[in-house]
Short mmCIF file of C-alpha atoms in Angstrom, two decimals:
data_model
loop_
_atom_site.label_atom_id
_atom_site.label_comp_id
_atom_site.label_asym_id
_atom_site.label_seq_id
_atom_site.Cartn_x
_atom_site.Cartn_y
_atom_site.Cartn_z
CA UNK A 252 -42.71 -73.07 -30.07
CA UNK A 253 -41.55 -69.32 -30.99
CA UNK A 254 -40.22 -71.01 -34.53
CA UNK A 255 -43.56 -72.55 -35.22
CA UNK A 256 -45.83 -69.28 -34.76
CA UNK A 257 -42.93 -67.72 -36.78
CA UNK A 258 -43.95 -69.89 -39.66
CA UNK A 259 -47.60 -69.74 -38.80
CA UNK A 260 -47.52 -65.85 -38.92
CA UNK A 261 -45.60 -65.65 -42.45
CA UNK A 262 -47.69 -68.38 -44.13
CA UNK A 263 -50.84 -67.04 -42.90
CA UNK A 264 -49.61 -63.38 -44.50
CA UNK A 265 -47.95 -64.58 -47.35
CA UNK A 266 -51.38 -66.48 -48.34
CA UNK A 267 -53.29 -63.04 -47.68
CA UNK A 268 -50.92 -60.49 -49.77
CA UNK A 269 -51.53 -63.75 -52.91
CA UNK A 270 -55.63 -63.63 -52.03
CA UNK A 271 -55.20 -59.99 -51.88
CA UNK A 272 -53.24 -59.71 -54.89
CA UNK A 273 -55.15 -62.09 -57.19
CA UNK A 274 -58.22 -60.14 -56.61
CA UNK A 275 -56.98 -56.20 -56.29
CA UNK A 276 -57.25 -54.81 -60.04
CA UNK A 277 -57.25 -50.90 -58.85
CA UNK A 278 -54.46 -49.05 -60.32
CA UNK A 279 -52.79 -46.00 -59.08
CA UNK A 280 -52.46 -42.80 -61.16
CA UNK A 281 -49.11 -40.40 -61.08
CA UNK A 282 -50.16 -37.30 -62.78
CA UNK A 283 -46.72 -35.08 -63.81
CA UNK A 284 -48.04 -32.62 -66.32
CA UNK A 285 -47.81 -32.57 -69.22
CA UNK A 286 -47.18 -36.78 -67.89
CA UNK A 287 -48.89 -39.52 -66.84
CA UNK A 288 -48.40 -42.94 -65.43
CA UNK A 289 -50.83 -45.33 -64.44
CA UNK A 290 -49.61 -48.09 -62.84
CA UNK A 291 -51.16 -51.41 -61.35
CA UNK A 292 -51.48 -51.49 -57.35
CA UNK A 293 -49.94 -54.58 -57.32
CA UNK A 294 -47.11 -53.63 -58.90
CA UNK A 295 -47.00 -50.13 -56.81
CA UNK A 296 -46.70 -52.28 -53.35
CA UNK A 297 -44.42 -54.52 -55.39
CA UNK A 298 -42.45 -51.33 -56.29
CA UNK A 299 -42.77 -49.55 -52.95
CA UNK A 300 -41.36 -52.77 -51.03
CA UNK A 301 -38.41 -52.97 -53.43
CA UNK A 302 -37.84 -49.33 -52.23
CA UNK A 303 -38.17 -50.04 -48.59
CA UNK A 304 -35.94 -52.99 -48.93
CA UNK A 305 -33.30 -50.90 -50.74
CA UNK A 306 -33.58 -48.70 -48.29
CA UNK A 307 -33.19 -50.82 -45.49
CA UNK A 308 -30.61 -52.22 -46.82
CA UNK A 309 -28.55 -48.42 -47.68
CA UNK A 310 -29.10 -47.84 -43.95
CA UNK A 311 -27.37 -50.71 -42.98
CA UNK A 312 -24.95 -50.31 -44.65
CA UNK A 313 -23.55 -46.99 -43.84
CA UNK A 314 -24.27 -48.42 -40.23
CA UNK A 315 -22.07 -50.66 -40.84
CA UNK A 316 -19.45 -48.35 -42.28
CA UNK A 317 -19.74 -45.99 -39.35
CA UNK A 318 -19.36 -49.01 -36.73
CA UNK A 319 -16.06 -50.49 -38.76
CA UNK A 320 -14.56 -46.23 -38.64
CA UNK A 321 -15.92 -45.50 -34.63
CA UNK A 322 -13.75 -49.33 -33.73
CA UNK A 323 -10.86 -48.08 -35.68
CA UNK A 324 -11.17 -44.86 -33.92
CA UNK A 325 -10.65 -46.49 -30.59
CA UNK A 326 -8.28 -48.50 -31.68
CA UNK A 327 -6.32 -45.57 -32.71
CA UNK A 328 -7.17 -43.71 -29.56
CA UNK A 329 -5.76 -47.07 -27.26
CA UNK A 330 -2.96 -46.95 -29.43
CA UNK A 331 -2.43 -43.28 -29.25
CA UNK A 332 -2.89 -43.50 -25.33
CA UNK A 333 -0.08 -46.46 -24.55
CA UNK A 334 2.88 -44.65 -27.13
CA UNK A 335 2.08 -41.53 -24.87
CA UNK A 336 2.19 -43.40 -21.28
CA UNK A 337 5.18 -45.53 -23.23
CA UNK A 338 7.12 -41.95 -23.84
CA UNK A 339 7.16 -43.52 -27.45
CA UNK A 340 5.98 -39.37 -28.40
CA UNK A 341 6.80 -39.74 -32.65
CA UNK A 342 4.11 -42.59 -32.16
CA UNK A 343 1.74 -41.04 -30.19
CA UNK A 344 1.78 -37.84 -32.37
CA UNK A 345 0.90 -39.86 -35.44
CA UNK A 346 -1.70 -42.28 -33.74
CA UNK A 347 -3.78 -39.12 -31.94
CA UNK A 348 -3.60 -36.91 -34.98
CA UNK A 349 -5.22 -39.66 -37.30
CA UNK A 350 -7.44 -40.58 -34.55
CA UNK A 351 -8.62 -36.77 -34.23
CA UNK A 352 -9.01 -36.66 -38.16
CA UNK A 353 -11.44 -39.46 -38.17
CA UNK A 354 -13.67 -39.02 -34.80
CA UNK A 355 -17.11 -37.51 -35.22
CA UNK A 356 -17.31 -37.02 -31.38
CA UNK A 357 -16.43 -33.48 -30.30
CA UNK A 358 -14.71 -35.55 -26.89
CA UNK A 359 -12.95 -38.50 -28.41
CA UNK A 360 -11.76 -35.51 -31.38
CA UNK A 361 -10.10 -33.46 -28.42
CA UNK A 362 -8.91 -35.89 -26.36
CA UNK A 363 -7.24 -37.20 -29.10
CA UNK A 364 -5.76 -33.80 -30.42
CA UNK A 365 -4.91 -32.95 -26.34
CA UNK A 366 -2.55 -36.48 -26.73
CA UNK A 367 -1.03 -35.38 -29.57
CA UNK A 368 -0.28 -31.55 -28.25
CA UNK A 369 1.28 -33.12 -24.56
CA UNK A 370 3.48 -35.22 -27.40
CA UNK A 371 4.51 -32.80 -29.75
CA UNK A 372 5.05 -30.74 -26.35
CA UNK A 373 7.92 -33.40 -25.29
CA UNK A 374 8.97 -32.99 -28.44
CA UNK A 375 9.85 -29.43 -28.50
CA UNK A 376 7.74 -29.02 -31.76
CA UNK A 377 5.53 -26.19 -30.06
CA UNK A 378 4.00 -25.08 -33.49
CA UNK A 379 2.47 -28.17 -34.24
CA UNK A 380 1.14 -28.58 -30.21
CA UNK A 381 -0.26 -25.27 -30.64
CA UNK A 382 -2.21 -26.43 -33.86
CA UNK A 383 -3.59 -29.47 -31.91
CA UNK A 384 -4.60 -27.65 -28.63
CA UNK A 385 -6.56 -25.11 -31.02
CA UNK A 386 -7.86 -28.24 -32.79
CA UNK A 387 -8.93 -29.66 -29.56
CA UNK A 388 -10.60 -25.95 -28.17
CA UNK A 389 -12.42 -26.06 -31.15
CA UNK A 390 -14.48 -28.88 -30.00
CA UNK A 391 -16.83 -26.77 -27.46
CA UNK A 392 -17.91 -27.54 -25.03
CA UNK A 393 -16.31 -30.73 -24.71
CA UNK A 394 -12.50 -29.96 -25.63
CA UNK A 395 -12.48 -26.17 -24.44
CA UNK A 396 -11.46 -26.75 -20.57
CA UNK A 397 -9.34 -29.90 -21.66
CA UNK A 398 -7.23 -27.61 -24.31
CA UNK A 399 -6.98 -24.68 -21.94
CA UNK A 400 -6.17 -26.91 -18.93
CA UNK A 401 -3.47 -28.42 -21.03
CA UNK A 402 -2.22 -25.01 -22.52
CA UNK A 403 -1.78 -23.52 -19.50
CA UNK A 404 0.22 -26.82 -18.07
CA UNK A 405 2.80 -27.12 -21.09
CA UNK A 406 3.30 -23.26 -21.42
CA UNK A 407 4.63 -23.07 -17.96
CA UNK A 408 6.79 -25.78 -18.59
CA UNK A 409 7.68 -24.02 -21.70
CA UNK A 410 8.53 -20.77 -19.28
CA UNK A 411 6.01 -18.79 -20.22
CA UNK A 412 3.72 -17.94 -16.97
CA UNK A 413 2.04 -14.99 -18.63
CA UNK A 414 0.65 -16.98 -21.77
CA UNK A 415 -0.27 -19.63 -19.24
CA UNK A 416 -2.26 -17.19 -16.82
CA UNK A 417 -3.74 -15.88 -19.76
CA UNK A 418 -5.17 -19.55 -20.61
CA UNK A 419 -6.42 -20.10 -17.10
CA UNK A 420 -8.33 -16.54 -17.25
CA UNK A 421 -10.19 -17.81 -20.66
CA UNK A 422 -11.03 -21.24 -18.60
CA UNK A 423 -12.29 -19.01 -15.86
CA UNK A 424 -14.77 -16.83 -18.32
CA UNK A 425 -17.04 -19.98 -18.63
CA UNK A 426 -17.33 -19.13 -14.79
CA UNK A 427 -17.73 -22.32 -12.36
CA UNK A 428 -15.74 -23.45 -9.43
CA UNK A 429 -11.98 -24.16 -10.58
CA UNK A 430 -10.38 -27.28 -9.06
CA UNK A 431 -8.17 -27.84 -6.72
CA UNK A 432 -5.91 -28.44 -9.73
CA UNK A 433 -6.51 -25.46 -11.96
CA UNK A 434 -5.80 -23.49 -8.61
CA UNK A 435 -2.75 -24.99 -8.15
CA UNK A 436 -1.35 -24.46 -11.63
CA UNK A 437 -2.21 -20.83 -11.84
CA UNK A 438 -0.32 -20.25 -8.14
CA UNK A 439 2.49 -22.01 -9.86
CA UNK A 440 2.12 -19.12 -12.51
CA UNK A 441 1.56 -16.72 -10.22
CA UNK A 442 4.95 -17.50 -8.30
CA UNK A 443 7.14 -18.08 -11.60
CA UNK A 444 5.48 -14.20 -12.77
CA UNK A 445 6.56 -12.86 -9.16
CA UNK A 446 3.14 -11.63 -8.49
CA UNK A 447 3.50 -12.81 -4.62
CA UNK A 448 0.12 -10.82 -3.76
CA UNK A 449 -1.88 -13.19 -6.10
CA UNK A 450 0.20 -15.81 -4.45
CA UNK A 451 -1.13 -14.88 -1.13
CA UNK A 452 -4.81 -14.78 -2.27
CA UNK A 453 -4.53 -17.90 -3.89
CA UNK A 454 -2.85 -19.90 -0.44
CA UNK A 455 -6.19 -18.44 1.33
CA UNK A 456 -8.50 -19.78 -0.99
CA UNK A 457 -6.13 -23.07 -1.41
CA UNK A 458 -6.09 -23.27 2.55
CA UNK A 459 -10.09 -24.13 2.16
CA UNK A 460 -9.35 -27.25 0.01
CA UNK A 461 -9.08 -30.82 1.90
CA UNK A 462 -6.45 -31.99 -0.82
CA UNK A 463 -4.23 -29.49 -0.36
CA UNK A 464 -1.09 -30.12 1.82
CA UNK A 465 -0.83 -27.30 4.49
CA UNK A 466 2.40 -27.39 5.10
CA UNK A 467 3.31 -26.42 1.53
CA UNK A 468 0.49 -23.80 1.51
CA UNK A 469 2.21 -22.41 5.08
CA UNK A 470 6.05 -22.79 3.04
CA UNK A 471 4.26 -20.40 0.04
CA UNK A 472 2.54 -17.65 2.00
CA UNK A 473 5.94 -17.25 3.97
CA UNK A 474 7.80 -17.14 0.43
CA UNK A 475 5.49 -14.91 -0.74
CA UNK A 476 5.97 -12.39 2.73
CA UNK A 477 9.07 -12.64 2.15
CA UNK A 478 9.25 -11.54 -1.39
CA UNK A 479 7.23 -8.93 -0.44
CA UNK A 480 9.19 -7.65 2.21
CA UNK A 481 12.12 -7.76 -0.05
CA UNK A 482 10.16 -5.45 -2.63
CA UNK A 483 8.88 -2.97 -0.14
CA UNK A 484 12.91 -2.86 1.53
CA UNK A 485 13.74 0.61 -0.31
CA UNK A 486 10.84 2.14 1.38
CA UNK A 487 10.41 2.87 4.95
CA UNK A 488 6.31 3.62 4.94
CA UNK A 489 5.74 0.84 2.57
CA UNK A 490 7.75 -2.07 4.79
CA UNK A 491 6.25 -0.81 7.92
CA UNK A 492 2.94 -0.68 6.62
CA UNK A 493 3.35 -4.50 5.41
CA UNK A 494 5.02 -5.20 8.50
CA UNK A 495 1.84 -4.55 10.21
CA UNK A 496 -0.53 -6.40 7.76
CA UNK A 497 1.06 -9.40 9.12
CA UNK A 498 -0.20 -11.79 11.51
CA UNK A 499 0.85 -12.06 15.00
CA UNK A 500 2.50 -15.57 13.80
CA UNK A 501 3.99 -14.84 10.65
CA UNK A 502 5.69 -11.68 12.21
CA UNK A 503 7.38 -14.65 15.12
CA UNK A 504 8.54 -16.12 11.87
CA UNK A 505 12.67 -16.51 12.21
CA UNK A 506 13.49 -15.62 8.54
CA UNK A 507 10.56 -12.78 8.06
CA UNK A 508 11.39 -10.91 11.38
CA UNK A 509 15.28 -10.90 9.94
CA UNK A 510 14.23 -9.79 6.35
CA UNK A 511 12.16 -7.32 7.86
CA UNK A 512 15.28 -6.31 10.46
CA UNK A 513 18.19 -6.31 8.16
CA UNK A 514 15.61 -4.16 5.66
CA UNK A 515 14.73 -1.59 8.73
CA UNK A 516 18.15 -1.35 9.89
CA UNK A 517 19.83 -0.18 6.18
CA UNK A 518 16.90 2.32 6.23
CA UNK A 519 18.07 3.74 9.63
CA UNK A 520 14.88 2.58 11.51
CA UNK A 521 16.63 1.02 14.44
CA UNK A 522 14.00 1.30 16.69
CA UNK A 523 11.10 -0.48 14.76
CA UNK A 524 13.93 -3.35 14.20
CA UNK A 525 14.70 -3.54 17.08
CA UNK A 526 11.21 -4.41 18.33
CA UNK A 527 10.53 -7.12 15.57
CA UNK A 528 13.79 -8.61 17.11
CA UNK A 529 12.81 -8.45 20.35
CA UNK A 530 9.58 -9.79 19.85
CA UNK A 531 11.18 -13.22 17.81
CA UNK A 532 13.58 -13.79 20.58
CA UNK A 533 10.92 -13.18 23.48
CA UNK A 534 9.32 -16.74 21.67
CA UNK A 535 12.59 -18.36 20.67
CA UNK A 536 16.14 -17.67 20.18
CA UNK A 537 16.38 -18.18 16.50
CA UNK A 538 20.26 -17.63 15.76
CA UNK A 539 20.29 -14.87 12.75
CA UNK A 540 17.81 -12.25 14.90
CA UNK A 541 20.28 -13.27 18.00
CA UNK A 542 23.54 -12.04 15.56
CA UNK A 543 21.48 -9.39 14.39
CA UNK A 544 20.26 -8.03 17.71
CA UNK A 545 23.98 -6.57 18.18
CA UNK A 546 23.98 -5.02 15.19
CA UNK A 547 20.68 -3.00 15.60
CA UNK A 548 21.68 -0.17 17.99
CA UNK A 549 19.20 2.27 18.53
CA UNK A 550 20.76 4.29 21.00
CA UNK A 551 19.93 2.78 24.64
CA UNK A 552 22.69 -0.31 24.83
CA UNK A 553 22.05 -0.43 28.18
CA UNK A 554 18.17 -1.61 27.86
CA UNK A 555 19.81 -4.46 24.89
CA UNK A 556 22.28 -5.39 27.57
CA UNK A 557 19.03 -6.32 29.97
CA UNK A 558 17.32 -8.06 27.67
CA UNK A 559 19.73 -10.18 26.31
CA UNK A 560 20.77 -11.06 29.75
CA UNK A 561 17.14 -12.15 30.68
CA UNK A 562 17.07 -14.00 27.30
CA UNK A 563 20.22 -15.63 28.58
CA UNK A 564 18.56 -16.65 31.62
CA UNK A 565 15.86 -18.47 29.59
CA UNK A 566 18.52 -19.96 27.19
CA UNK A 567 21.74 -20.64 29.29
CA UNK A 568 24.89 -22.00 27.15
CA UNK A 569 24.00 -20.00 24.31
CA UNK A 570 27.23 -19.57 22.42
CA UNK A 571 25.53 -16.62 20.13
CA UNK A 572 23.71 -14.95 22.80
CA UNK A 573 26.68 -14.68 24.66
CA UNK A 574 28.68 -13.30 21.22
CA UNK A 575 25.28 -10.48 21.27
CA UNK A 576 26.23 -9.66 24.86
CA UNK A 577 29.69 -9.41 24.70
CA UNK A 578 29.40 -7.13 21.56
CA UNK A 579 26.53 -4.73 22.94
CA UNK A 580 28.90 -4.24 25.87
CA UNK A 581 31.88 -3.75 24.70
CA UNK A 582 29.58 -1.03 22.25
CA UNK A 583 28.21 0.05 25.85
CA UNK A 584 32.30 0.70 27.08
CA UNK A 585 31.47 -2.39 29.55
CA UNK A 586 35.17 -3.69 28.98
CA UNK A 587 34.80 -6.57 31.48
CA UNK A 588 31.50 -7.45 31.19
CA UNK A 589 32.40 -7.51 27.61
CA UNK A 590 35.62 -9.81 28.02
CA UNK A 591 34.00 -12.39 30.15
CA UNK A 592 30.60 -13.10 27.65
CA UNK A 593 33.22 -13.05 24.72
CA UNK A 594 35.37 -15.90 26.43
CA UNK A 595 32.77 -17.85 28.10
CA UNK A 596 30.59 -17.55 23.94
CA UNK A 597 34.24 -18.84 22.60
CA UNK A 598 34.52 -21.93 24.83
CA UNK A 599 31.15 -23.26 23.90
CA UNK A 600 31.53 -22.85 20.11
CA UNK A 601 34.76 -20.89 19.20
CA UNK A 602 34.60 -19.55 15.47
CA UNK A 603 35.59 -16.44 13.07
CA UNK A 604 33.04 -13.99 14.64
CA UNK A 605 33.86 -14.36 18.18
CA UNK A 606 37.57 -14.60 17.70
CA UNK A 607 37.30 -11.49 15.49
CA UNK A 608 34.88 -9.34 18.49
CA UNK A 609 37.87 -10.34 21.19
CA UNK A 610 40.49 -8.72 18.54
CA UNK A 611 38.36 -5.82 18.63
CA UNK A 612 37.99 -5.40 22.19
CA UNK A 613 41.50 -5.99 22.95
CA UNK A 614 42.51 -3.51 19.92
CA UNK A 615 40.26 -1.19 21.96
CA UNK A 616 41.71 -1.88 25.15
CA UNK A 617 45.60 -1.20 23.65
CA UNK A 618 46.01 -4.84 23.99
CA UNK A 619 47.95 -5.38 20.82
CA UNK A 620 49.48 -8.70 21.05
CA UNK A 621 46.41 -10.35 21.85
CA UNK A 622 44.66 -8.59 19.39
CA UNK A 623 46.53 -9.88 16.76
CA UNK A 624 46.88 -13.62 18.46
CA UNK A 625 43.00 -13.40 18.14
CA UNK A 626 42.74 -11.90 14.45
CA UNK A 627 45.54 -14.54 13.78
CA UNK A 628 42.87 -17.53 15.13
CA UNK A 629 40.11 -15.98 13.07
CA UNK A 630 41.62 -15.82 10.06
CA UNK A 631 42.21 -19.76 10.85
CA UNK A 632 38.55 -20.54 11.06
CA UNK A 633 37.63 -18.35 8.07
CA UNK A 634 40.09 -20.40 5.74
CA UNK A 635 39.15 -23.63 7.03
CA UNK A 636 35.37 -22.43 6.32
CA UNK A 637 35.98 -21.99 3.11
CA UNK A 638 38.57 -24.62 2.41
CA UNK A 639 35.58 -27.17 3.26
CA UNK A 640 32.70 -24.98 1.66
#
């Protein structure tokens, strides 16, 4: 039915232009001085309609043209894609370069060039990455955060954590909230620079995001105390002042209380080690601040001596504890007391140390011979240590 009003419609006009036609003699006048041309109005629609047509036809044309070069544009992009995800990188480099030479979309022109750069990147060729990445920044807004985003990633694989952060910063001047994953890659930074304070700021804000595994986020900030502790060890002020920024459950921490200990005790600040030790083993007798414990001595063995016994009482059998007693008393002149926590910490878990604390306390007590029998067993353990390390 659609056909035959079709028809109806085109006889019905093609009838009127031949009425209209037959009977129009007007003319139109073009006046270009010092020119003229007069021309009949049917042959000025005649003309015009030729034009239109021609037109038309031009248009469609370079339609077509533009269609044929955005499809081989994908195609190149696919192509480009699959060598990349293939690790097939010579491939992918010469797919997403021609593919960014012929896009006129800012997005599909970065994406492309971002391919390329990651490709060139597993290629070692970092000259021609660079030139892609600044091909693909180009392309604002659309390729800026992809290129910088990308930078930053294959600079700190490159090793280079300062060029990265610098990347991340020019991401973070078009201002916004930064993903989860942009966060993560600048802490990365931040840890391979050894900035460990931007570390810590970074795990706070990082602690906020639901994607984010907590345990590793727990595993960083303690790194990062710990680093710090380490860098503030040469001055007494500084650690203590750190020391104190701490909370009360990073300072039960096992290997911060020791780091913090062992840093105190070179210093000759006995006392304020010996309270961070004290404090760890009040929660749990972690076995480096037990050792250590006999090593801080502050003066007043006899108030060690108690509270390693009442730790003792809360943690019976413990080989090291009893090794810490035995030493703090045979410090303290306690020659029996001494004796009998050696012996009773070297039938739970004999070993170098405690066969090396007996030989002391017997060298002390004139005991040669079993001094030496002792040194003698030591020296056993030790060589067997290190014939199995």
């Amino acid at each position: 039915m659609k056909l035959v009003l079709w028809v109806l419609a085109l006889f019905a006009a093609a009838t009127a232009i031949v009425l209209t036609a037959y009977y129009n003699t007007g003319s139109v006048l073009f006046t270009v001085p010092p020119y003229k041309v007069e021309l009949a109005f049917n042959t000025f629609i005649l003309i015009l309609l030729l034009a239109f047509i021609l037109f038309y036809a031009l248009l469609r044309a370079l339609s077509g043209l533009s269609g044929l070069r955005n499809r081989k544009v994908e195609r190149l992009t696919r192509s480009g894609l699959k060598a990349f995800f293939e690790t097939r990188y010579d491939r992918a480099v010469a797919l997403s370069e021609k593919a960014a030479r012929l896009a006129d979309k800012p997005t599909i022109k970065a994406l492309n060039a971002v391919v390329g750069a990651r490709s060139a990147h597993q290629q070692r060729n970092y000259a021609l990455r660079d030139r892609l990445l600044t091909v693909a920044r180009e392309q604002v807004p659309a390729g800026r955060s992809l290129a910088l985003i990308a930078q930053a990633e294959l600079l700190l694989d490159e090793g280079r954590p300062g060029d990265a952060l610098a990347a991340l910063q020019s991401l973070y001047s078009t201002g916004g909230l930064q993903s989860t994953a942009v966060l993560l890659l600048e802490l990365k930074a931040r840890q391979m620079a050894g900035n460990w304070d931007a570390v810590l700021e970074l795990t706070k804000v990082l602690a906020n995001r639901s994607a984010v595994d907590r345990t590793l986020i727990d595993e960083l900030r303690f790194r990062a105390h710990l680093e710090n502790i380490r860098k503030n060890a040469k001055d007494i002020a500084s650690l203590r002042k750190y020391w104190g920024s701490l909370s009360c459950r990073e300072k039960l921490d096992g290997k911060l209380a020791v780091a913090a200990a062992r840093a105190l005790i070179s210093l000759g600040d006995n006392a304020t080690a010996q309270k961070i030790i004290e404090n760890g083993l009040d929660v749990r007798p972690y076995p480096e601040l037990v050792t250590l414990y006999a090593d801080c001595k502050s003066g007043v063995v006899s108030w060690q001596i108690q509270r390693a016994e009442s730790w003792l009482t809360k943690y019976p059998n413990n080989a090291g504890l009893l090794l810490t007693l035995g030493r703090l008393c045979t410090y303290g002149e306690l020659w029996g007391k001494a004796q009998s926590y050696l012996e009773a910490s070297l039938s739970i878990e004999p070993g170098y140390p405690v066969h090396l604390a007996l030989a002391q306390l017997f060298e002390r007590l004139g005991k040669q011979e079993a001094a030496s029998e002792h040194y003698r067993k030591g020296l056993d353990f030790a060589l067997k240590r290190i014939g199995t390390a």
